[in-house]
Amino acid sequence: NAGVTQTPKFQVLKTGQSMTLQCAQDMNHEYMSWYRQDPGMGLRLIHYSVGAGITDQGEVPNGYNVSRSTTEDFPLRLLSAAPSQTSVYFCASSYRDMTGSTEAFFGQGTRLTVV
Amino acid sequence: ILNVEQSPQSLHVQEGDSTNFTCSFPSSNFYALHWYRWETAKSPEALFVMTLNGDEKKKGRISATLNTKEGYSYLYIKGSQPEDSATYLCALTLTLTFGKGTMLLVSP
């Protein structure tokens, strides 16, 4: 049982390049989400999914795309990287109940630098 | 977007001190509140999930209370130890909306 696995752990991109951050969980969790962590800003929600085939925007979705074709995987795509997307990215998953009262499990994070 | 406020922003205490932090949130449309502990270079880990007004939860030296009517939760650490040094985050559901955290440093 690996929990939530994020890859890569580190990445440097040039402005305008595209890439996909991978997130996979093996706990059969319906709810998955992506956050970015910036100094002084805490964790901000980028996109989330309540189940396969269903995604929605969070607080800071611009510049990012997501899809959820399977329960296990929730990749985050940067179509044209910008220096403002330099951040640490975390993926999280949890069971989905009516009140969100089950704890979230986080991946190890991806440190992305866009130059 | 929910407005989740945490205070203080940072705190420096001596080993053995007891301390507490506050998480404030809108009292309307409350579902659940989460507390997470986040050590540097690691991932956040859940401490408590609280749903009912008046809830009190405890894990070792750490405890939390919840007041949904007035929109706040307190996290208490009794007899702080250096290994308690971390950032403590609270978050509201349904989508987990996080506060900016309280960074705790415990000096030996």
PDB file of C-alpha atoms in Angstrom:
ATOM      1  CA  ASN A   1       0.000   0.000   0.000  1.00  0.00           C
ATOM      2  CA  ALA A   2       1.973   2.983  -1.300  1.00  0.00           C
ATOM      3  CA  GLY A   3      -0.547   5.733  -0.418  1.00  0.00           C
ATOM      4  CA  VAL A   4      -0.258   8.820  -2.626  1.00  0.00           C
ATOM      5  CA  THR A   5       2.653   8.826  -5.063  1.00  0.00           C
ATOM      6  CA  GLN A   6       3.764  11.961  -6.840  1.00  0.00           C
ATOM      7  CA  THR A   7       6.337  12.198  -9.602  1.00  0.00           C
ATOM      8  CA  PRO A   8       8.712  13.823 -10.263  1.00  0.00           C
ATOM      9  CA  LYS A   9      10.049  15.190  -6.963  1.00  0.00           C
ATOM     10  CA  PHE A  10      11.985  17.965  -8.647  1.00  0.00           C
ATOM     11  CA  GLN A  11      11.675  19.595 -12.054  1.00  0.00           C
ATOM     12  CA  VAL A  12      13.152  22.585 -13.825  1.00  0.00           C
ATOM     13  CA  LEU A  13      11.331  23.915 -16.873  1.00  0.00           C
ATOM     14  CA  LYS A  14      11.975  26.693 -19.316  1.00  0.00           C
ATOM     15  CA  THR A  15       9.261  29.276 -19.860  1.00  0.00           C
ATOM     16  CA  GLY A  16       6.786  27.986 -22.435  1.00  0.00           C
ATOM     17  CA  GLN A  17       7.538  24.307 -21.932  1.00  0.00           C
ATOM     18  CA  SER A  18       4.792  21.893 -21.020  1.00  0.00           C
ATOM     19  CA  MET A  19       4.844  19.045 -18.544  1.00  0.00           C
ATOM     20  CA  THR A  20       2.620  16.754 -16.535  1.00  0.00           C
ATOM     21  CA  LEU A  21       2.882  16.161 -12.807  1.00  0.00           C
ATOM     22  CA  GLN A  22       1.740  12.671 -11.990  1.00  0.00           C
ATOM     23  CA  CYS A  23      -0.319  11.647  -8.969  1.00  0.00           C
ATOM     24  CA  ALA A  24      -1.501   8.146  -8.186  1.00  0.00           C
ATOM     25  CA  GLN A  25      -3.185   6.633  -5.137  1.00  0.00           C
ATOM     26  CA  ASP A  26      -3.900   3.011  -4.320  1.00  0.00           C
ATOM     27  CA  MET A  27      -6.464   3.549  -1.546  1.00  0.00           C
ATOM     28  CA  ASN A  28      -9.525   3.636  -3.833  1.00  0.00           C
ATOM     29  CA  HIS A  29     -10.207   7.234  -2.816  1.00  0.00           C
ATOM     30  CA  GLU A  30     -12.849   9.084  -4.780  1.00  0.00           C
ATOM     31  CA  TYR A  31     -11.629  12.582  -3.928  1.00  0.00           C
ATOM     32  CA  MET A  32      -8.319  13.861  -5.291  1.00  0.00           C
ATOM     33  CA  SER A  33      -6.930  17.354  -5.428  1.00  0.00           C
ATOM     34  CA  TRP A  34      -3.902  19.440  -6.364  1.00  0.00           C
ATOM     35  CA  TYR A  35      -2.460  22.271  -4.268  1.00  0.00           C
ATOM     36  CA  ARG A  36       0.392  24.671  -4.699  1.00  0.00           C
ATOM     37  CA  GLN A  37       2.394  25.981  -1.788  1.00  0.00           C
ATOM     38  CA  ASP A  38       4.029  29.392  -1.981  1.00  0.00           C
ATOM     39  CA  PRO A  39       5.791  31.333   0.785  1.00  0.00           C
ATOM     40  CA  GLY A  40       3.302  33.166   2.971  1.00  0.00           C
ATOM     41  CA  MET A  41       0.334  31.783   1.014  1.00  0.00           C
ATOM     42  CA  GLY A  42      -0.252  28.382   2.581  1.00  0.00           C
ATOM     43  CA  LEU A  43      -1.781  25.641   0.449  1.00  0.00           C
ATOM     44  CA  ARG A  44      -4.019  26.865  -2.363  1.00  0.00           C
ATOM     45  CA  LEU A  45      -6.346  24.552  -4.247  1.00  0.00           C
ATOM     46  CA  ILE A  46      -5.742  24.342  -7.991  1.00  0.00           C
ATOM     47  CA  HIS A  47      -8.170  21.650  -9.194  1.00  0.00           C
ATOM     48  CA  TYR A  48     -10.030  18.792  -7.607  1.00  0.00           C
ATOM     49  CA  SER A  49     -11.996  15.713  -8.577  1.00  0.00           C
ATOM     50  CA  VAL A  50     -14.795  13.917  -6.751  1.00  0.00           C
ATOM     51  CA  GLY A  51     -14.548  10.806  -8.902  1.00  0.00           C
ATOM     52  CA  ALA A  52     -13.505   9.411 -12.258  1.00  0.00           C
ATOM     53  CA  GLY A  53     -14.666  11.666 -15.070  1.00  0.00           C
ATOM     54  CA  ILE A  54     -15.459  14.606 -12.772  1.00  0.00           C
ATOM     55  CA  THR A  55     -13.159  17.566 -12.198  1.00  0.00           C
ATOM     56  CA  ASP A  56     -13.640  21.126 -11.017  1.00  0.00           C
ATOM     57  CA  GLN A  57     -11.627  24.278 -10.493  1.00  0.00           C
ATOM     58  CA  GLY A  58     -10.258  25.425  -7.199  1.00  0.00           C
ATOM     59  CA  GLU A  59      -8.947  28.799  -6.099  1.00  0.00           C
ATOM     60  CA  VAL A  60      -6.044  29.148  -8.580  1.00  0.00           C
ATOM     61  CA  PRO A  61      -6.815  27.063 -11.711  1.00  0.00           C
ATOM     62  CA  ASN A  62      -5.407  29.314 -14.435  1.00  0.00           C
ATOM     63  CA  GLY A  63      -2.553  27.771 -16.411  1.00  0.00           C
ATOM     64  CA  TYR A  64      -3.350  24.225 -15.273  1.00  0.00           C
ATOM     65  CA  ASN A  65      -5.424  21.387 -16.719  1.00  0.00           C
ATOM     66  CA  VAL A  66      -6.485  18.140 -15.103  1.00  0.00           C
ATOM     67  CA  SER A  67      -8.297  14.978 -16.077  1.00  0.00           C
ATOM     68  CA  ARG A  68      -9.524  11.957 -14.115  1.00  0.00           C
ATOM     69  CA  SER A  69      -9.895   8.976 -16.397  1.00  0.00           C
ATOM     70  CA  THR A  70      -9.381   6.446 -13.587  1.00  0.00           C
ATOM     71  CA  THR A  71      -9.979   6.445  -9.834  1.00  0.00           C
ATOM     72  CA  GLU A  72      -6.268   5.974  -9.189  1.00  0.00           C
ATOM     73  CA  ASP A  73      -4.692   8.747 -11.268  1.00  0.00           C
ATOM     74  CA  PHE A  74      -5.065  12.530 -11.298  1.00  0.00           C
ATOM     75  CA  PRO A  75      -2.389  14.204 -13.449  1.00  0.00           C
ATOM     76  CA  LEU A  76      -1.819  17.954 -13.464  1.00  0.00           C
ATOM     77  CA  ARG A  77      -0.765  19.519 -16.757  1.00  0.00           C
ATOM     78  CA  LEU A  78       1.067  22.756 -17.279  1.00  0.00           C
ATOM     79  CA  LEU A  79       0.492  23.637 -20.931  1.00  0.00           C
ATOM     80  CA  SER A  80       2.896  26.583 -21.183  1.00  0.00           C
ATOM     81  CA  ALA A  81       4.949  27.035 -18.044  1.00  0.00           C
ATOM     82  CA  ALA A  82       5.458  30.528 -16.637  1.00  0.00           C
ATOM     83  CA  PRO A  83       7.839  31.714 -13.885  1.00  0.00           C
ATOM     84  CA  SER A  84       4.751  32.442 -11.739  1.00  0.00           C
ATOM     85  CA  GLN A  85       4.161  28.690 -11.623  1.00  0.00           C
ATOM     86  CA  THR A  86       7.387  28.130  -9.717  1.00  0.00           C
ATOM     87  CA  SER A  87       6.105  26.465  -6.564  1.00  0.00           C
ATOM     88  CA  VAL A  88       5.841  23.266  -4.589  1.00  0.00           C
ATOM     89  CA  TYR A  89       2.894  21.147  -5.708  1.00  0.00           C
ATOM     90  CA  PHE A  90       1.059  18.645  -3.549  1.00  0.00           C
ATOM     91  CA  CYS A  91      -1.471  16.049  -4.540  1.00  0.00           C
ATOM     92  CA  ALA A  92      -3.954  14.770  -1.955  1.00  0.00           C
ATOM     93  CA  SER A  93      -6.674  12.143  -1.789  1.00  0.00           C
ATOM     94  CA  SER A  94      -9.432  11.086   0.587  1.00  0.00           C
ATOM     95  CA  TYR A  95     -12.629   9.094   0.780  1.00  0.00           C
ATOM     96  CA  ARG A  96     -15.607  11.088  -0.330  1.00  0.00           C
ATOM     97  CA  ASP A  97     -18.415  11.430   2.170  1.00  0.00           C
ATOM     98  CA  MET A  98     -21.186  13.972   2.518  1.00  0.00           C
ATOM     99  CA  THR A  99     -19.284  16.319   4.802  1.00  0.00           C
ATOM    100  CA  GLY A 100     -15.633  15.879   3.855  1.00  0.00           C
ATOM    101  CA  SER A 101     -14.948  14.479   7.302  1.00  0.00           C
ATOM    102  CA  THR A 102     -12.335  11.928   6.304  1.00  0.00           C
ATOM    103  CA  GLU A 103      -8.690  12.885   6.501  1.00  0.00           C
ATOM    104  CA  ALA A 104      -6.693  13.675   3.393  1.00  0.00           C
ATOM    105  CA  PHE A 105      -3.459  11.906   2.518  1.00  0.00           C
ATOM    106  CA  PHE A 106      -0.772  13.905   0.770  1.00  0.00           C
ATOM    107  CA  GLY A 107       1.927  12.998  -1.690  1.00  0.00           C
ATOM    108  CA  GLN A 108       5.553  13.962  -1.066  1.00  0.00           C
ATOM    109  CA  GLY A 109       5.373  17.068  -3.217  1.00  0.00           C
ATOM    110  CA  THR A 110       6.952  18.226  -6.470  1.00  0.00           C
ATOM    111  CA  ARG A 111       9.277  21.198  -6.413  1.00  0.00           C
ATOM    112  CA  LEU A 112       8.922  22.946  -9.763  1.00  0.00           C
ATOM    113  CA  THR A 113      11.128  25.793 -10.969  1.00  0.00           C
ATOM    114  CA  VAL A 114      10.324  27.662 -14.175  1.00  0.00           C
ATOM    115  CA  VAL A 115      13.170  29.740 -15.548  1.00  0.00           C
TER     116      VAL A 115
ATOM    117  CA  ILE B   1     -13.730  30.974  -1.575  1.00  0.00           C
ATOM    118  CA  LEU B   2     -13.842  30.335   2.155  1.00  0.00           C
ATOM    119  CA  ASN B   3     -11.842  32.639   4.381  1.00  0.00           C
ATOM    120  CA  VAL B   4      -9.879  30.539   6.870  1.00  0.00           C
ATOM    121  CA  GLU B   5      -7.673  32.547   9.207  1.00  0.00           C
ATOM    122  CA  GLN B   6      -4.985  31.201  11.509  1.00  0.00           C
ATOM    123  CA  SER B   7      -3.184  32.988  14.293  1.00  0.00           C
ATOM    124  CA  PRO B   8      -0.533  33.564  15.242  1.00  0.00           C
ATOM    125  CA  GLN B   9       1.440  33.294  12.031  1.00  0.00           C
ATOM    126  CA  SER B  10       4.452  31.984  13.942  1.00  0.00           C
ATOM    127  CA  LEU B  11       5.336  31.116  17.490  1.00  0.00           C
ATOM    128  CA  HIS B  12       8.594  30.406  19.285  1.00  0.00           C
ATOM    129  CA  VAL B  13       8.373  28.665  22.661  1.00  0.00           C
ATOM    130  CA  GLN B  14      10.720  26.905  25.041  1.00  0.00           C
ATOM    131  CA  GLU B  15      10.664  23.188  25.647  1.00  0.00           C
ATOM    132  CA  GLY B  16       8.045  22.388  28.280  1.00  0.00           C
ATOM    133  CA  ASP B  17       5.846  25.400  27.500  1.00  0.00           C
ATOM    134  CA  SER B  18       2.218  24.836  26.663  1.00  0.00           C
ATOM    135  CA  THR B  19       0.812  26.716  23.720  1.00  0.00           C
ATOM    136  CA  ASN B  20      -2.283  27.139  21.611  1.00  0.00           C
ATOM    137  CA  PHE B  21      -3.252  28.382  18.163  1.00  0.00           C
ATOM    138  CA  THR B  22      -6.496  29.596  16.680  1.00  0.00           C
ATOM    139  CA  CYS B  23      -8.306  28.796  13.452  1.00  0.00           C
ATOM    140  CA  SER B  24     -11.201  31.110  12.523  1.00  0.00           C
ATOM    141  CA  PHE B  25     -13.733  30.416   9.805  1.00  0.00           C
ATOM    142  CA  PRO B  26     -17.197  31.445   8.579  1.00  0.00           C
ATOM    143  CA  SER B  27     -19.782  29.792  10.815  1.00  0.00           C
ATOM    144  CA  SER B  28     -22.351  29.387   8.031  1.00  0.00           C
ATOM    145  CA  ASN B  29     -22.428  26.214   5.882  1.00  0.00           C
ATOM    146  CA  PHE B  30     -20.009  24.373   8.146  1.00  0.00           C
ATOM    147  CA  TYR B  31     -19.278  20.743   7.329  1.00  0.00           C
ATOM    148  CA  ALA B  32     -15.980  19.708   8.880  1.00  0.00           C
ATOM    149  CA  LEU B  33     -12.684  21.150  10.060  1.00  0.00           C
ATOM    150  CA  HIS B  34      -9.340  19.423   9.693  1.00  0.00           C
ATOM    151  CA  TRP B  35      -6.062  20.015  11.533  1.00  0.00           C
ATOM    152  CA  TYR B  36      -2.796  18.963   9.883  1.00  0.00           C
ATOM    153  CA  ARG B  37       0.795  18.914  11.071  1.00  0.00           C
ATOM    154  CA  TRP B  38       3.385  19.765   8.439  1.00  0.00           C
ATOM    155  CA  GLU B  39       7.060  19.228   9.092  1.00  0.00           C
ATOM    156  CA  THR B  40       9.628  20.874   6.868  1.00  0.00           C
ATOM    157  CA  ALA B  41      10.440  18.845   3.728  1.00  0.00           C
ATOM    158  CA  LYS B  42       7.607  16.423   4.439  1.00  0.00           C
ATOM    159  CA  SER B  43       3.910  16.191   3.538  1.00  0.00           C
ATOM    160  CA  PRO B  44       1.076  17.394   5.752  1.00  0.00           C
ATOM    161  CA  GLU B  45      -0.293  14.687   8.037  1.00  0.00           C
ATOM    162  CA  ALA B  46      -3.755  14.691   9.580  1.00  0.00           C
ATOM    163  CA  LEU B  47      -4.105  15.314  13.314  1.00  0.00           C
ATOM    164  CA  PHE B  48      -7.853  15.688  13.760  1.00  0.00           C
ATOM    165  CA  VAL B  49     -11.074  15.909  11.810  1.00  0.00           C
ATOM    166  CA  MET B  50     -13.867  17.635  13.706  1.00  0.00           C
ATOM    167  CA  THR B  51     -17.490  17.913  12.724  1.00  0.00           C
ATOM    168  CA  LEU B  52     -19.702  18.708  15.716  1.00  0.00           C
ATOM    169  CA  ASN B  53     -20.000  21.895  17.721  1.00  0.00           C
ATOM    170  CA  GLY B  54     -18.307  21.321  21.066  1.00  0.00           C
ATOM    171  CA  ASP B  55     -16.104  18.518  19.721  1.00  0.00           C
ATOM    172  CA  GLU B  56     -12.923  17.929  21.672  1.00  0.00           C
ATOM    173  CA  LYS B  57     -10.257  15.585  20.353  1.00  0.00           C
ATOM    174  CA  LYS B  58      -6.943  14.517  21.829  1.00  0.00           C
ATOM    175  CA  LYS B  59      -3.847  12.741  20.563  1.00  0.00           C
ATOM    176  CA  GLY B  60      -1.105  12.503  23.160  1.00  0.00           C
ATOM    177  CA  ARG B  61      -0.105  16.014  24.221  1.00  0.00           C
ATOM    178  CA  ILE B  62      -2.096  17.654  21.411  1.00  0.00           C
ATOM    179  CA  SER B  63      -5.788  18.443  21.661  1.00  0.00           C
ATOM    180  CA  ALA B  64      -8.316  20.504  19.743  1.00  0.00           C
ATOM    181  CA  THR B  65     -11.710  22.058  20.350  1.00  0.00           C
ATOM    182  CA  LEU B  66     -14.376  23.257  17.950  1.00  0.00           C
ATOM    183  CA  ASN B  67     -16.985  26.000  18.163  1.00  0.00           C
ATOM    184  CA  THR B  68     -19.019  26.036  14.961  1.00  0.00           C
ATOM    185  CA  LYS B  69     -21.493  28.661  16.180  1.00  0.00           C
ATOM    186  CA  GLU B  70     -18.842  31.334  16.626  1.00  0.00           C
ATOM    187  CA  GLY B  71     -16.525  29.951  13.939  1.00  0.00           C
ATOM    188  CA  TYR B  72     -13.291  28.972  15.649  1.00  0.00           C
ATOM    189  CA  SER B  73     -11.172  26.015  16.657  1.00  0.00           C
ATOM    190  CA  TYR B  74      -8.252  25.901  19.086  1.00  0.00           C
ATOM    191  CA  LEU B  75      -5.282  23.566  18.908  1.00  0.00           C
ATOM    192  CA  TYR B  76      -3.426  23.040  22.198  1.00  0.00           C
ATOM    193  CA  ILE B  77       0.005  21.523  22.759  1.00  0.00           C
ATOM    194  CA  LYS B  78       0.844  20.654  26.341  1.00  0.00           C
ATOM    195  CA  GLY B  79       4.501  20.574  27.361  1.00  0.00           C
ATOM    196  CA  SER B  80       5.942  21.378  23.927  1.00  0.00           C
ATOM    197  CA  GLN B  81       8.908  19.328  22.743  1.00  0.00           C
ATOM    198  CA  PRO B  82      11.430  20.171  19.985  1.00  0.00           C
ATOM    199  CA  GLU B  83       9.860  17.448  17.819  1.00  0.00           C
ATOM    200  CA  ASP B  84       6.592  19.430  17.874  1.00  0.00           C
ATOM    201  CA  SER B  85       8.262  22.062  15.704  1.00  0.00           C
ATOM    202  CA  ALA B  86       6.213  22.197  12.506  1.00  0.00           C
ATOM    203  CA  THR B  87       3.591  24.229  10.713  1.00  0.00           C
ATOM    204  CA  TYR B  88       0.057  23.517  11.893  1.00  0.00           C
ATOM    205  CA  LEU B  89      -2.658  23.923   9.289  1.00  0.00           C
ATOM    206  CA  CYS B  90      -6.403  23.991   9.605  1.00  0.00           C
ATOM    207  CA  ALA B  91      -8.752  23.450   6.669  1.00  0.00           C
ATOM    208  CA  LEU B  92     -12.482  23.554   6.004  1.00  0.00           C
ATOM    209  CA  THR B  93     -14.483  21.185   3.820  1.00  0.00           C
ATOM    210  CA  LEU B  94     -16.176  20.331   1.489  1.00  0.00           C
ATOM    211  CA  THR B  95     -13.186  21.169  -0.685  1.00  0.00           C
ATOM    212  CA  LEU B  96     -10.290  21.445   1.728  1.00  0.00           C
ATOM    213  CA  THR B  97      -9.621  25.177   2.012  1.00  0.00           C
ATOM    214  CA  PHE B  98      -6.533  25.787   4.102  1.00  0.00           C
ATOM    215  CA  GLY B  99      -5.487  28.624   6.324  1.00  0.00           C
ATOM    216  CA  LYS B 100      -1.933  29.886   5.992  1.00  0.00           C
ATOM    217  CA  GLY B 101      -0.797  27.962   9.009  1.00  0.00           C
ATOM    218  CA  THR B 102       0.954  28.622  12.314  1.00  0.00           C
ATOM    219  CA  MET B 103       4.669  27.877  12.304  1.00  0.00           C
ATOM    220  CA  LEU B 104       5.779  26.576  15.694  1.00  0.00           C
ATOM    221  CA  LEU B 105       9.396  26.448  16.775  1.00  0.00           C
ATOM    222  CA  VAL B 106      10.209  24.748  20.082  1.00  0.00           C
ATOM    223  CA  SER B 107      13.682  25.424  21.452  1.00  0.00           C
ATOM    224  CA  PRO B 108      15.380  22.949  23.801  1.00  0.00           C
TER     225      PRO B 108
END
